[in-house]
Coordinates of N, CA and C and ligand atoms in Angstrom, one line a residue:
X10 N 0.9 -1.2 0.0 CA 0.0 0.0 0.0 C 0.9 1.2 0.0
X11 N 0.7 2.1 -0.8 CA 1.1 3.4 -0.5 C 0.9 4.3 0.1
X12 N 2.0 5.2 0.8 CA 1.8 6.4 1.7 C 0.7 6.8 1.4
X13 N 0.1 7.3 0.3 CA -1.0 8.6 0.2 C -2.3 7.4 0.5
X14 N -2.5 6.2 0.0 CA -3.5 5.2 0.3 C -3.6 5.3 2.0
X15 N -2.1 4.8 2.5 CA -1.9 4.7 3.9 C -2.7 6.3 4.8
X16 N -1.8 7.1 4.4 CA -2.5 8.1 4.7 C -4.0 8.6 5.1
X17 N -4.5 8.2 4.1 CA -5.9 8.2 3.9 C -6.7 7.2 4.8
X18 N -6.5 6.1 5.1 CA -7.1 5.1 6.0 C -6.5 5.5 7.4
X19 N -5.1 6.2 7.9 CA -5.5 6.3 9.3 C -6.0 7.3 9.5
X20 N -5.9 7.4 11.3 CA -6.9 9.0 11.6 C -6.1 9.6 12.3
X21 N -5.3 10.8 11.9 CA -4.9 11.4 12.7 C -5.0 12.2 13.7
X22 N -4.3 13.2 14.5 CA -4.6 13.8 15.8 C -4.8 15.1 14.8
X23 N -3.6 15.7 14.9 CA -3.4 17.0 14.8 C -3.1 17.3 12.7
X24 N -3.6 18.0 11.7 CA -3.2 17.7 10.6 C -3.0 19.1 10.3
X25 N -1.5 19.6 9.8 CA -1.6 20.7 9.4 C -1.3 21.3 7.5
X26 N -1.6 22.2 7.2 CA -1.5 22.6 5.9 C -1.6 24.2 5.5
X27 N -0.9 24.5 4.9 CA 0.1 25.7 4.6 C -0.9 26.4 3.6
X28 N -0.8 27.9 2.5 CA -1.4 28.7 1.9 C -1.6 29.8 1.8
X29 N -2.0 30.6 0.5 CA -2.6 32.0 0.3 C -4.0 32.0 0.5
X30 N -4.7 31.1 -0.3 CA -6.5 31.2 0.1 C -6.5 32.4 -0.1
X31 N -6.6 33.0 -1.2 CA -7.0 34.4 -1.8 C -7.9 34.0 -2.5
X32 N -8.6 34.5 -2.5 CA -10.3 35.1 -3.2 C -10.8 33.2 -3.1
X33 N -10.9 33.2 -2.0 CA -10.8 31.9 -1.3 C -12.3 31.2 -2.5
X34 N -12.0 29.7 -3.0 CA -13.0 29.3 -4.2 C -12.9 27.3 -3.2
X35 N -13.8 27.3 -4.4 CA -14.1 25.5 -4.2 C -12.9 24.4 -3.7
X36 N -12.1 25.3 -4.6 CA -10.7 24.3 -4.9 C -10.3 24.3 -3.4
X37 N -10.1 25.8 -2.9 CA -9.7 25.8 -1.2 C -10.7 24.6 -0.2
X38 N -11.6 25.1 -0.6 CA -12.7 23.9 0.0 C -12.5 23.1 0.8
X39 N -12.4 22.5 -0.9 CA -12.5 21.0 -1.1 C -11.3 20.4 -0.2
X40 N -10.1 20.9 -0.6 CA -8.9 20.8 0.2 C -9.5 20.6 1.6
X41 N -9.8 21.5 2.2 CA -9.8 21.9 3.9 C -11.1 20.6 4.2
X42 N -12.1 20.1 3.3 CA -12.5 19.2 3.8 C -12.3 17.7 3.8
X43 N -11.4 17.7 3.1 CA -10.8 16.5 2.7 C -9.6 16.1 3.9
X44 N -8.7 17.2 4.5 CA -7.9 17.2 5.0 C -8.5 17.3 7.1
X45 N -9.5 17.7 6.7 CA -10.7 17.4 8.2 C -11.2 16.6 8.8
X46 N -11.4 15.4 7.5 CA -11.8 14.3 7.4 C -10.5 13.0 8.0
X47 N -10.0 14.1 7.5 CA -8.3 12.7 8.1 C -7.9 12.8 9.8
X48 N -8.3 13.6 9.8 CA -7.7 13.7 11.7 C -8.8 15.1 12.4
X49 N -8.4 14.5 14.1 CA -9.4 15.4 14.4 C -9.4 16.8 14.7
X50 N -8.3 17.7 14.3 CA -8.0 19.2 14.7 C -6.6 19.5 13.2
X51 N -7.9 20.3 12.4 CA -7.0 20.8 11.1 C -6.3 22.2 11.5
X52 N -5.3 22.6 11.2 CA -5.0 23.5 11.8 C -3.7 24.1 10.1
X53 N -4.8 25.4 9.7 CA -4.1 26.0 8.7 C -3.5 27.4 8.7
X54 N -1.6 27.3 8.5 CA -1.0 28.3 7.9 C -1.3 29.3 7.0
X55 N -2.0 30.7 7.1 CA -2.1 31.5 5.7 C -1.1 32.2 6.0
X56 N -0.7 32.7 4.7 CA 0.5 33.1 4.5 C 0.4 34.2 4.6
X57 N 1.0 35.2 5.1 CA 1.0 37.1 5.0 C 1.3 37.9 3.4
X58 N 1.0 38.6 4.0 CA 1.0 39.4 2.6 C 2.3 39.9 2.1
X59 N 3.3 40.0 2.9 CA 4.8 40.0 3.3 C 5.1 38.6 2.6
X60 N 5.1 37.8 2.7 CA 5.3 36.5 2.2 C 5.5 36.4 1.2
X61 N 3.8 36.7 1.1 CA 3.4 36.3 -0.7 C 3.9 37.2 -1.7
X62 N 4.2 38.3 -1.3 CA 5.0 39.2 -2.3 C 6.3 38.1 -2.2
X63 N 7.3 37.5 -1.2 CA 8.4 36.4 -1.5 C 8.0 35.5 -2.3
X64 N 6.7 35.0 -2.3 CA 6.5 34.0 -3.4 C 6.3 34.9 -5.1
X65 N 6.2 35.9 -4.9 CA 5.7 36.2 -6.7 C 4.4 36.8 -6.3
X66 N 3.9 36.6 -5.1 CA 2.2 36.5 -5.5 C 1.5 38.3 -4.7
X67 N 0.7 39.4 -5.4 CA 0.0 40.1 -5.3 C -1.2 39.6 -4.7
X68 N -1.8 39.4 -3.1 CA -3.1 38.9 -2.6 C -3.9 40.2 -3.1
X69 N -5.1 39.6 -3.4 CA -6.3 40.4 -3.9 C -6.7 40.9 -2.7
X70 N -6.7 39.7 -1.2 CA -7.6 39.9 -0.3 C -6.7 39.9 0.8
X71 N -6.9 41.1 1.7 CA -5.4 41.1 2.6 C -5.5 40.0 3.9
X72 N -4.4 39.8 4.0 CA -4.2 38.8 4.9 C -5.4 38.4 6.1
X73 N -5.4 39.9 6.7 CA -6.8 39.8 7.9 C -7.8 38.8 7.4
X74 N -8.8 39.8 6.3 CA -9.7 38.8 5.8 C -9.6 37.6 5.1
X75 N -8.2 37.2 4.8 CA -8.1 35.7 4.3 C -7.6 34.6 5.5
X76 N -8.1 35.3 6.8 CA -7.8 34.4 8.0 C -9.4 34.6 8.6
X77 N -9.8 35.5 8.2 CA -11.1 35.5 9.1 C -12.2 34.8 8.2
X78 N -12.2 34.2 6.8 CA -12.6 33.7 6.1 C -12.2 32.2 6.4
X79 N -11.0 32.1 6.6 CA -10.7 30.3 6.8 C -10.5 29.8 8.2
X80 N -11.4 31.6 9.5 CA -11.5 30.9 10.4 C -12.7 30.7 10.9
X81 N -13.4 31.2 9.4 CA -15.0 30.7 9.3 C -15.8 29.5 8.3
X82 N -14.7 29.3 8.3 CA -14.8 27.7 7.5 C -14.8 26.5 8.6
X83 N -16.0 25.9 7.8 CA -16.4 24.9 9.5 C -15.5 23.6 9.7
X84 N -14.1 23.4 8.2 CA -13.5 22.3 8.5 C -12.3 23.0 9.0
X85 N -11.9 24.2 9.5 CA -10.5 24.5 10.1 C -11.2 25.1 11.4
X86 N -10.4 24.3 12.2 CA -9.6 24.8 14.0 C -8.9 25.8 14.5
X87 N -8.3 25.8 13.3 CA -7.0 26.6 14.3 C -6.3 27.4 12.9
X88 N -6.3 28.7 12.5 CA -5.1 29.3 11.8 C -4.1 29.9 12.0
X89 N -3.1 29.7 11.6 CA -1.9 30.3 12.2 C -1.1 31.4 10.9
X90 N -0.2 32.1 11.4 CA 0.3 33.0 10.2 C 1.5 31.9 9.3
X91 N 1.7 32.4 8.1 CA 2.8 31.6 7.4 C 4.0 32.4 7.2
X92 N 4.6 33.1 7.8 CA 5.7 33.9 7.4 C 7.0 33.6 6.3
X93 N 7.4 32.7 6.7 CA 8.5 32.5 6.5 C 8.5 30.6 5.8
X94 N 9.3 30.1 5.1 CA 9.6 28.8 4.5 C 10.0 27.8 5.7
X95 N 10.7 28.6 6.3 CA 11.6 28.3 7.2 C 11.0 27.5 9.0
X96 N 9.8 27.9 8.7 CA 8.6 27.8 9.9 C 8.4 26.3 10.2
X97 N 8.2 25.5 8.8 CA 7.2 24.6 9.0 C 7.8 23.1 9.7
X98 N 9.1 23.3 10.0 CA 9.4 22.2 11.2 C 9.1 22.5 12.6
X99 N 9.4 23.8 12.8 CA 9.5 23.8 14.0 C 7.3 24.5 14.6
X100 N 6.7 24.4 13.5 CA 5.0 24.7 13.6 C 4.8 22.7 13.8
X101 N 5.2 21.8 13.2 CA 4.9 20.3 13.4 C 5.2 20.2 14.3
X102 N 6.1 20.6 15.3 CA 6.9 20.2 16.6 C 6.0 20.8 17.5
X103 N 5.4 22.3 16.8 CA 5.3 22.9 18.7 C 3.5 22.6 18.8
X104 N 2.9 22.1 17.7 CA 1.3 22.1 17.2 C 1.1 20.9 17.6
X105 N 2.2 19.3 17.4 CA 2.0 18.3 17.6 C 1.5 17.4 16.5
X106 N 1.3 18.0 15.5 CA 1.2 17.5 14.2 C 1.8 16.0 14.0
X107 N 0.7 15.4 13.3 CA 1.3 13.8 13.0 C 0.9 13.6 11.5
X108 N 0.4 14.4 10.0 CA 0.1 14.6 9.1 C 0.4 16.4 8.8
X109 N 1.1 16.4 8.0 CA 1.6 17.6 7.1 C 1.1 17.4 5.8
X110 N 0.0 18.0 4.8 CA -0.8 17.5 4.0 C -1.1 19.3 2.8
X111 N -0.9 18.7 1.8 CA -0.9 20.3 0.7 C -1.6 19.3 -0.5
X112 N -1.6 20.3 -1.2 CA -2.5 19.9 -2.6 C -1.0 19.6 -3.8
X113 N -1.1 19.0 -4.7 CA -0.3 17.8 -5.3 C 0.5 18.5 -6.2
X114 N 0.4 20.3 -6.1 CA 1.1 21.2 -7.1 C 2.8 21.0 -6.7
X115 N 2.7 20.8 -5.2 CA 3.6 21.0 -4.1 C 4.3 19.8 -4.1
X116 N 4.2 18.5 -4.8 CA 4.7 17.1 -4.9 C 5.9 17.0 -4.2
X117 N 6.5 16.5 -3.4 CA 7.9 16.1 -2.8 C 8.5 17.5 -3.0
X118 N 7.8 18.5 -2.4 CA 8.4 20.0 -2.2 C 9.3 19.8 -0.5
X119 N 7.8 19.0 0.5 CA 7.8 18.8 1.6 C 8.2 17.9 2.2
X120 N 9.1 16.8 1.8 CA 9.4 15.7 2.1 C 10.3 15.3 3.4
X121 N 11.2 16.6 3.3 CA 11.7 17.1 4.5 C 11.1 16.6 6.0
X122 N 10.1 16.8 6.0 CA 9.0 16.9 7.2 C 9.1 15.4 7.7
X123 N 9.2 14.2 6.6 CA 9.1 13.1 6.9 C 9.5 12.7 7.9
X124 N 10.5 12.7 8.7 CA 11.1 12.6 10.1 C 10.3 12.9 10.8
X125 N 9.0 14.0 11.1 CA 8.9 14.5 12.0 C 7.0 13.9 12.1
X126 N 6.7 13.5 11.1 CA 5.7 13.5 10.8 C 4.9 12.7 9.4
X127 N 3.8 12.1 9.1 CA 3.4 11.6 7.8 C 3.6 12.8 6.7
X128 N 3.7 12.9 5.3 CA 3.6 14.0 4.1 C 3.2 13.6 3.5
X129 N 1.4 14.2 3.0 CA 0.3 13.6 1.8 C 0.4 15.3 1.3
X130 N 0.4 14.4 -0.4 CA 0.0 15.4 -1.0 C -1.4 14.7 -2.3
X131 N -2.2 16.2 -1.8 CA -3.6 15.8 -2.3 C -3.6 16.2 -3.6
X132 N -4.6 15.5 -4.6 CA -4.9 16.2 -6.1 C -5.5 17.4 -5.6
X133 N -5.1 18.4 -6.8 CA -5.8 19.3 -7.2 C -6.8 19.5 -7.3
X134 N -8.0 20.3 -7.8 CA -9.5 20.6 -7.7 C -8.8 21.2 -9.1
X135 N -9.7 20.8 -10.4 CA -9.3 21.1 -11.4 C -10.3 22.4 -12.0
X136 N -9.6 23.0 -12.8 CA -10.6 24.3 -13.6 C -10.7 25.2 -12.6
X137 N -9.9 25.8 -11.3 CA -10.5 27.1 -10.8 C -9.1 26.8 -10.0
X138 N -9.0 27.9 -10.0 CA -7.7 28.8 -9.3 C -7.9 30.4 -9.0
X139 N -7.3 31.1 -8.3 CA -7.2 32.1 -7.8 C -6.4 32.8 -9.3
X140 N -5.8 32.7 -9.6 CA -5.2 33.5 -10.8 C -6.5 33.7 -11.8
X141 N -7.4 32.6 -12.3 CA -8.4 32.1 -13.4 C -9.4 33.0 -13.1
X142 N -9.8 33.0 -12.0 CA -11.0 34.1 -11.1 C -10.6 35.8 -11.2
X143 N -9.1 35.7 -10.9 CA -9.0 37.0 -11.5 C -9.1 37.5 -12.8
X144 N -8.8 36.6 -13.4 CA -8.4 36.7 -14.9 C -9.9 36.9 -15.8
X145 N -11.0 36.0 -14.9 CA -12.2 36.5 -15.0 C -13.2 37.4 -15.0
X146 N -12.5 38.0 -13.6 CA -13.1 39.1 -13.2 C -12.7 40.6 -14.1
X147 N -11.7 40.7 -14.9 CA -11.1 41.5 -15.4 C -11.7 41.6 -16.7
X148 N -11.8 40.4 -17.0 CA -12.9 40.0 -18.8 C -14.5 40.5 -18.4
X149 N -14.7 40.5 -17.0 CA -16.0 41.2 -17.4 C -16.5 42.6 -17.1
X150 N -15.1 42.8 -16.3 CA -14.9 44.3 -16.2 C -14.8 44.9 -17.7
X151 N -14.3 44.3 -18.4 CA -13.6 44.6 -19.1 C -14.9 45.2 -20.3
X152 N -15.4 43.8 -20.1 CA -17.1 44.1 -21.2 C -18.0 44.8 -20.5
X153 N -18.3 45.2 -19.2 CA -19.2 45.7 -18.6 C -19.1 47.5 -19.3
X154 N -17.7 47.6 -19.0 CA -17.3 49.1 -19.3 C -17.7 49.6 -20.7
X155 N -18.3 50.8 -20.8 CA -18.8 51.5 -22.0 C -17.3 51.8 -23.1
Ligands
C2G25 N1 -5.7 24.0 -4.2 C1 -6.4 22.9 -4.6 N2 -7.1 23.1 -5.8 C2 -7.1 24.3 -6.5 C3 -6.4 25.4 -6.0 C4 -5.7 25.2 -4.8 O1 -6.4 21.8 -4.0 N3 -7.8 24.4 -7.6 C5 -4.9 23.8 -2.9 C6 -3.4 24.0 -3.1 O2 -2.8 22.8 -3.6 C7 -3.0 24.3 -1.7 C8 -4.2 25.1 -1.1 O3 -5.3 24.8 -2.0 O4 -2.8 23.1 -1.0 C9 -3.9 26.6 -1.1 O5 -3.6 27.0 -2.4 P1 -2.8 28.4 -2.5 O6 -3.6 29.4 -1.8 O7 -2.5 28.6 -4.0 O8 -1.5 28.1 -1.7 P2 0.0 28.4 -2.2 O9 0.1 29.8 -2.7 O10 0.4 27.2 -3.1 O11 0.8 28.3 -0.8 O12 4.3 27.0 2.0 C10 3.3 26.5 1.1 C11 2.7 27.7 0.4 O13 2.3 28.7 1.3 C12 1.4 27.2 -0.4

């Protein structure tokens, strides 16, 4: 059997998972329910806005309300900030984390962790992304305007 099969059949305690969650859609969802389902206290990293400018990335939606959004989502417990790359051994250690779990863009990004804890990475939710929604929202801006 394989890790991600394995994964999937036990139940973990504590499961954590990392993110922007801007212009927060299905695809985030589906993730946070899926990942809820595996153990009993999901507990998600959003990244700051500070960050995400280190990643490449312009949030649509400032950091505040993309924490008060995923701390009103009924499959997360607990959010925490994502500052830094550098965080996510010592957030498994102090949270008690026994599953470290991301969406499948991230493939053996995190494997690192494995010492400290299980590493699943989930498929994707296909056809919707935070870049596509913007990219949307601009095309109908774009035809709405005289
Ligand atoms: N996701 C998904 N399906 C989509 C879009 C996103 O399952 N259609 C998942 C991603 O794989 C990720 C989570 O939703 O697990 C959050 O996606 P992003 O906000 O794009 O996160 P990202 O910018 O990749 O940040 O240290 C890790 C990074 O902070 C991850």
């Amino acid at each position: 059997m394989g890790g991600s099969e394995w994964c999937q059949l036990v139940r973990y305690n504590v499961v954590l998972t990392y993110g922007t969650f801007d212009l927060f859609h299905v695809g985030h969802l589906r993730l946070l329910r899926r990942l809820s389902d595996l153990g009993d206290k999901l507990i998600v990293a959003c990244s700051t806005d500070e960050f995400n400018l280190g990643k490449g990335k312009v949030t649509a939606i400032p950091f505040e309300h993309r924490v008060e959004v995923l701390e009103g989502c009924r499959y997360v417990d607990q959010v925490i900030p994502e500052r830094t790359w550098e965080q996510k051994r010592d957030d498994v250690q102090a949270y008690g984390v026994d599953l470290f779990a991301i969406g499948d863009d991230w493939a053996g990004k995190f494997d690192f962790l494995g010492d400290l804890c299980d590493v699943l990475y989930l498929p994707r939710t296909e056809n919707v992304s935070t870049t596509e929604l913007k990219d949307l929202i601009q095309r109908m801006r774009a035809s709405e305007s005289p």
